[in-house]
Short mmCIF file of C-alpha atoms and ligand atoms in Angstrom, two decimals:
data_model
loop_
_atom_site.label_atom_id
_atom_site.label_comp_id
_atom_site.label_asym_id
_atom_site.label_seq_id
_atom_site.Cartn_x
_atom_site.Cartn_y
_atom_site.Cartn_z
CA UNK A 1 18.22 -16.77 68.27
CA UNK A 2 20.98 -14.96 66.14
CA UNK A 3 21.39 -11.74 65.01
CA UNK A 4 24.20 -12.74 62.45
CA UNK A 5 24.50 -15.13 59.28
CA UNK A 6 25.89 -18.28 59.28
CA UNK A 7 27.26 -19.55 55.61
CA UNK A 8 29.04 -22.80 55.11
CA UNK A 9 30.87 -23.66 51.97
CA UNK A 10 31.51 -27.33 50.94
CA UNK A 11 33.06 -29.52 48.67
CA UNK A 12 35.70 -32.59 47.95
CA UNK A 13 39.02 -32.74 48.06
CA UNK A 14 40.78 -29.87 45.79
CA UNK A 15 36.86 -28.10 45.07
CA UNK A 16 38.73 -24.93 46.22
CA UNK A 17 36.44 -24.41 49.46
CA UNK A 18 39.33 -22.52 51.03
CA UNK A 19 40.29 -20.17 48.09
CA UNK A 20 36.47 -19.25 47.79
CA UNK A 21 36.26 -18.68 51.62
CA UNK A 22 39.10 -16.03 51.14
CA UNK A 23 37.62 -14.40 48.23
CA UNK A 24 33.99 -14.71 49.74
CA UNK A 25 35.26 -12.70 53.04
CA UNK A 26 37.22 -10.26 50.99
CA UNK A 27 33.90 -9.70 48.72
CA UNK A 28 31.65 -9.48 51.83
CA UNK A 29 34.19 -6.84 53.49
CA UNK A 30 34.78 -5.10 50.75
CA UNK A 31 30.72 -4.35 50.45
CA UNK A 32 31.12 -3.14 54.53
CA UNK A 33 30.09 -6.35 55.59
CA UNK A 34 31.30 -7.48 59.06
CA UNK A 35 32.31 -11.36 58.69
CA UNK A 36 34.73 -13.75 59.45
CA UNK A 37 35.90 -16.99 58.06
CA UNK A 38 36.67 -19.85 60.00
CA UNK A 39 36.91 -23.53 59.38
CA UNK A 40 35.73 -27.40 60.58
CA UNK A 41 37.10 -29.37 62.04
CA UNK A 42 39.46 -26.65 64.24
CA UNK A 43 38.76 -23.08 64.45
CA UNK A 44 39.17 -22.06 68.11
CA UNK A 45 41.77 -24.09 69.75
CA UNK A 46 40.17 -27.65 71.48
CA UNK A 47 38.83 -28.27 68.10
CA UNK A 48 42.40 -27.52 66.52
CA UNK A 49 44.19 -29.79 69.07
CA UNK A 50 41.15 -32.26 67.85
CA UNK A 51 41.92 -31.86 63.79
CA UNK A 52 45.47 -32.90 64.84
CA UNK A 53 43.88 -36.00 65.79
CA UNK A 54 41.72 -36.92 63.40
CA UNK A 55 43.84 -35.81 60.19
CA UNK A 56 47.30 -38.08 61.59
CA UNK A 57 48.03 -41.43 59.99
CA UNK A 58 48.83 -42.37 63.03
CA UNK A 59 45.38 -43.47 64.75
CA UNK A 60 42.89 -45.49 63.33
CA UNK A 61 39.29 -44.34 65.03
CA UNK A 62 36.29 -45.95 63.74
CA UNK A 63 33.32 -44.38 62.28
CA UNK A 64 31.72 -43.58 65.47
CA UNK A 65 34.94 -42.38 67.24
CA UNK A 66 35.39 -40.26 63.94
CA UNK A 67 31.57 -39.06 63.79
CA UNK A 68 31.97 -37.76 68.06
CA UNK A 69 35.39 -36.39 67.60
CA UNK A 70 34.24 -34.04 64.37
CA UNK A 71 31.24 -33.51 66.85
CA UNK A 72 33.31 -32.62 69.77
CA UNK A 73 35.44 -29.79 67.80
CA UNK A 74 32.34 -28.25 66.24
CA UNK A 75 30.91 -28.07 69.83
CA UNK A 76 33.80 -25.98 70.88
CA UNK A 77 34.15 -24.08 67.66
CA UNK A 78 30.52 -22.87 67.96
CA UNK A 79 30.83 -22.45 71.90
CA UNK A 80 34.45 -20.16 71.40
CA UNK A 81 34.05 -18.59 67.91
CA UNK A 82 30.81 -19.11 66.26
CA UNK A 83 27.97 -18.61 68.54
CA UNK A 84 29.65 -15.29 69.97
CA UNK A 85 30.58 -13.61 66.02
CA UNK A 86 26.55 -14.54 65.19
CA UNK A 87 25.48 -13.10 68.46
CA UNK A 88 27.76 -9.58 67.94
CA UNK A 89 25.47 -9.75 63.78
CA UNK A 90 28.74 -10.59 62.18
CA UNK A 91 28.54 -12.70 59.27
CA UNK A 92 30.71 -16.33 60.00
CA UNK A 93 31.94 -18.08 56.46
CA UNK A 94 32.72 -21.55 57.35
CA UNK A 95 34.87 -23.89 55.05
CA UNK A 96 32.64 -27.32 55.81
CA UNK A 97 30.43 -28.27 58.51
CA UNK A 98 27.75 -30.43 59.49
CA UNK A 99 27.22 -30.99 55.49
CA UNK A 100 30.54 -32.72 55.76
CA UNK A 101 29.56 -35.26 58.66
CA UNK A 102 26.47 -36.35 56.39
CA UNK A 103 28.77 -37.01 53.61
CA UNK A 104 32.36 -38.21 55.14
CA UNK A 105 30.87 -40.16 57.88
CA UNK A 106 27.49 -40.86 56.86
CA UNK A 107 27.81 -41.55 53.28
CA UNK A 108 31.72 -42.13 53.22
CA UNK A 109 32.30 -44.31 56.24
CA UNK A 110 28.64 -45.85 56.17
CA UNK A 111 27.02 -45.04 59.24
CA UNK A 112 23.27 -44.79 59.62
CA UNK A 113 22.13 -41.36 57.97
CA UNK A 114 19.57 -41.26 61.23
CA UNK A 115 22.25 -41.27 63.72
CA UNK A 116 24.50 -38.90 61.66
CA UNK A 117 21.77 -36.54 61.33
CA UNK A 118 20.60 -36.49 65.02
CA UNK A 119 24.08 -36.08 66.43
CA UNK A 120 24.56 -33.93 63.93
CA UNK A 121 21.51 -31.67 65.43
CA UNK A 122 22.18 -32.22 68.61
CA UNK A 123 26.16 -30.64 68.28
CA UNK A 124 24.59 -27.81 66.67
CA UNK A 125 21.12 -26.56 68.41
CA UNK A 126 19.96 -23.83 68.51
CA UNK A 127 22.13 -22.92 65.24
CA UNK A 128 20.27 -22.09 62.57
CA UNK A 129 22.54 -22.53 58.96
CA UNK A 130 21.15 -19.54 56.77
CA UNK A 131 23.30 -20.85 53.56
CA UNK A 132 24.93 -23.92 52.14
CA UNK A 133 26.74 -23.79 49.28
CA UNK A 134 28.42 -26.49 47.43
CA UNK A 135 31.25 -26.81 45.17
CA UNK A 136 30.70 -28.83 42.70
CA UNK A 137 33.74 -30.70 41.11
CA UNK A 138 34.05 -34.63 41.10
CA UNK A 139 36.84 -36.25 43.39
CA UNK A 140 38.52 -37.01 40.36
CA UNK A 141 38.87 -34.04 39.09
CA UNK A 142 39.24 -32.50 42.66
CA UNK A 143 42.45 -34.28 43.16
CA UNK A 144 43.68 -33.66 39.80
CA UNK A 145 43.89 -29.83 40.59
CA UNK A 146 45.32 -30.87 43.80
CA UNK A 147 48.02 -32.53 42.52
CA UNK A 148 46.85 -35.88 43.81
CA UNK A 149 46.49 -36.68 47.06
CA UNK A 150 48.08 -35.88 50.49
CA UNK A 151 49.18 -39.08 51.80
CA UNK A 152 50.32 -37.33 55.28
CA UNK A 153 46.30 -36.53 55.70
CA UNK A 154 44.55 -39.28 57.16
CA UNK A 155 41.47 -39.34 55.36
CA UNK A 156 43.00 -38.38 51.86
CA UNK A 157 44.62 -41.61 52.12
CA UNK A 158 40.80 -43.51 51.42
CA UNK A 159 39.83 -45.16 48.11
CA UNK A 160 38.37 -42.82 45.18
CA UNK A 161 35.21 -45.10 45.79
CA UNK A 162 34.86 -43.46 49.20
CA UNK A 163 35.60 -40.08 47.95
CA UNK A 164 32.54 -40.88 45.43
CA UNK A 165 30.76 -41.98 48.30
CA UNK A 166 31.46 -38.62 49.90
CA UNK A 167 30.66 -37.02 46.47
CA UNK A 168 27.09 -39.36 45.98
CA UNK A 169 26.23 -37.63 49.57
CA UNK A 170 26.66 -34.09 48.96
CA UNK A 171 25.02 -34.53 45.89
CA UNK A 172 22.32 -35.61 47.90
CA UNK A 173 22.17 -32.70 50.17
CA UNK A 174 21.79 -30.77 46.88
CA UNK A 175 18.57 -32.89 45.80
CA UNK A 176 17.28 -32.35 49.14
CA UNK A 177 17.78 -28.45 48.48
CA UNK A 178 19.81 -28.69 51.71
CA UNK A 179 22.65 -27.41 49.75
CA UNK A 180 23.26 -24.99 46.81
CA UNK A 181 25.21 -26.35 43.97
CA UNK A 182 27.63 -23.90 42.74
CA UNK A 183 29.51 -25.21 39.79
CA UNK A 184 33.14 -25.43 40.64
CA UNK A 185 34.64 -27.23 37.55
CA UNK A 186 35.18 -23.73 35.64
CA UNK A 187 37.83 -20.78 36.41
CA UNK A 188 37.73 -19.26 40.26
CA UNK A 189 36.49 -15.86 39.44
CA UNK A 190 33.67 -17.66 37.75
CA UNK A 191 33.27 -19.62 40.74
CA UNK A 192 33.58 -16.68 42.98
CA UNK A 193 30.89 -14.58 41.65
CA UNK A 194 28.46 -17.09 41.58
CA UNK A 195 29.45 -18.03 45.41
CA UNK A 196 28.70 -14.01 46.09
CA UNK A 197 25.58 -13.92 43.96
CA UNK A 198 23.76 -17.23 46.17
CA UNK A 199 25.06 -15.05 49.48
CA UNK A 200 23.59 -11.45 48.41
CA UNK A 201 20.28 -13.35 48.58
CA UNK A 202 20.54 -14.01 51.93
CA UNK A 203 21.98 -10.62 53.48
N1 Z5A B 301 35.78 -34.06 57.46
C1 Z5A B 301 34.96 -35.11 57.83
O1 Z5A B 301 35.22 -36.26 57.51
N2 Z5A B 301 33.86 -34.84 58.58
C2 Z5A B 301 33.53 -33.59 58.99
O2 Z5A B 301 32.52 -33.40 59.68
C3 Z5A B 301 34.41 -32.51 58.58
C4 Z5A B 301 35.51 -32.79 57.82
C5 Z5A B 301 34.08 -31.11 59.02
C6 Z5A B 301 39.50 -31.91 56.44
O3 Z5A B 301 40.48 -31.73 55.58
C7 Z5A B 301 39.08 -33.37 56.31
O4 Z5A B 301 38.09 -33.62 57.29
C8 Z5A B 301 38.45 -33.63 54.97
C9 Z5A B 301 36.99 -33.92 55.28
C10 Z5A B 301 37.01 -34.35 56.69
N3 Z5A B 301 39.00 -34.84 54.46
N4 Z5A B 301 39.55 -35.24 53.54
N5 Z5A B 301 40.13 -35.89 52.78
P1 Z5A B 301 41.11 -30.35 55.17
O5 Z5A B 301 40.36 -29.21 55.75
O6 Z5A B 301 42.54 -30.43 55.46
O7 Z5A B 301 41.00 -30.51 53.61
P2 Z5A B 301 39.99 -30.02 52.56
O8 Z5A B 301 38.85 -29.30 53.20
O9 Z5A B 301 39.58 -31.14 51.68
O10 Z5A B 301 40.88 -28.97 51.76
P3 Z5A B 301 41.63 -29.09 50.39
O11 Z5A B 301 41.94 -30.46 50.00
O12 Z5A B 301 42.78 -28.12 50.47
O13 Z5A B 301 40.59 -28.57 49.35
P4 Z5A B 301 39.95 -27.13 49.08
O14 Z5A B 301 40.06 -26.23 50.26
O15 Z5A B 301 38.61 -27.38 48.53
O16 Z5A B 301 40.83 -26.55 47.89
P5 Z5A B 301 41.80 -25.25 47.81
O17 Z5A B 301 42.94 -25.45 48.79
O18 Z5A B 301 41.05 -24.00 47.84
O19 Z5A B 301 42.32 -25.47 46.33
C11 Z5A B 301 43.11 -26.60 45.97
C12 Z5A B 301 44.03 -26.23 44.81
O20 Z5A B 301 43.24 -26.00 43.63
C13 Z5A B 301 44.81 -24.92 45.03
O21 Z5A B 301 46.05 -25.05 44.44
C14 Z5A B 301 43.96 -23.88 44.31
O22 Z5A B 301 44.70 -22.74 43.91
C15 Z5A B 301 43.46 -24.68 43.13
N6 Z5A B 301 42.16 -24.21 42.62
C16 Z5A B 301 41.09 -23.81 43.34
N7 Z5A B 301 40.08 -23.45 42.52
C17 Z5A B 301 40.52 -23.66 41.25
C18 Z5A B 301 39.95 -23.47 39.96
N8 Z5A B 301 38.70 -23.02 39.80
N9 Z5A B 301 40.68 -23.78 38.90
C19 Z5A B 301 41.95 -24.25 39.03
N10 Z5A B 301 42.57 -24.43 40.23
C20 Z5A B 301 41.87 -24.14 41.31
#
């Protein structure tokens, strides 16, 4: 349906998804690539007002309200931002997606992996996802680099046994070959090159 590539990069908290979404636009324009980088949940401005939402300590949705908000944004995103950039043959890097909703709401929160997945599909269609990449660093670890948590997020206020939850599902994804691991534990320019070299196989 598209002319353009659609790459996602994913992780936990602190796996450096948005460092190595700068560096992987930089790389891809330096090589006279066309691409942009955007990100879930926001990127064109419904699905900002949503993120607002969702990330303030001030509501409390459940897992469903949480799993049809995070739909709602993408919906818009891809309507306003992503469907048009794939439809012009740019390249679109996203920091998280759908990947995300499998693990935060399906694996994190509980919900049934069926639902998750056919919401998930029906946000999305006719989007095809040509890469997935995955940055692999434990929550632990991820939130050591971070310098702990952000207790003004919402979510980064949850248990480490949700965030290895979260963790247990992306791994998942991986086994499933839904996802490319990319090891994330080392330096970034490590990280970086191996990011490019998983993304020159699909350009
Ligand atoms: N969520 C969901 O539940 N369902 C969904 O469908 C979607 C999302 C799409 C969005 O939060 C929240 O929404 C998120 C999942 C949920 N929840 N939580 N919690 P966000 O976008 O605000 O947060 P984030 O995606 O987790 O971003 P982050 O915490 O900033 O992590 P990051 O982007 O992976 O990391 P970074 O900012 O690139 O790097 C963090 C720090 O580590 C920074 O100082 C870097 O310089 C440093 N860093 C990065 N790489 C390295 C290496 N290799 N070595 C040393 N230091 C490094």
């Amino acid at each position: 349906m598209t002319k353009g590539k659609f790459i996602v990069i994913e992780g936990v908290e602190g796996a450096g998804k948005s460092h190595q979404c700068k560096r992987l636009l930089e790389g891809l324009t330096a090589m006279g690539v066309d691409a942009i980088l955007t990100r879930e949940p926001g990127g064109a401005a419904l699905a900002e007002g949503i993120r607002k939402l969702l990330l303030d300590p001030e509501y409390s949705p459940d897992a469903v309200t949480e799993l049809y908000l995070y739909s709602a944004a993408r919906r818009d995103h891809l309507n306003k931002v992503i469907f048009p950039a794939l439809d012009s043959g740019k390249v679109v890097v996203c920091d998280r997606f759908t990947f995300s909703t499998f693990a935060y709401q399906g694996y994190g929160r509980g919900l049934d992996i069926d639902f998750v997945n056919r919401v998930n599909a029906k946000t999305i269609a006719p989007l095809k996802i040509d890469l997935g990449l995955f940055l692999d660093i434990t929550p632990e670890d991820g939130f050591t680099r971070k310098g702990g948590a952000d207790k003004t997020d919402r979510l980064e206020r949850e248990s480490l046994d949700f965030f290895n939850r979260v963790y247990k599902g992306f791994k998942e994804l991986c086994a499933r070959g839904e996802l490319v691991p990319i090891d994330a534990s080392g330096e970034k320019t490590r990280t970086a090159e191996n990011i490019l070299r998983e993304v020159r196989k699909i350009l």
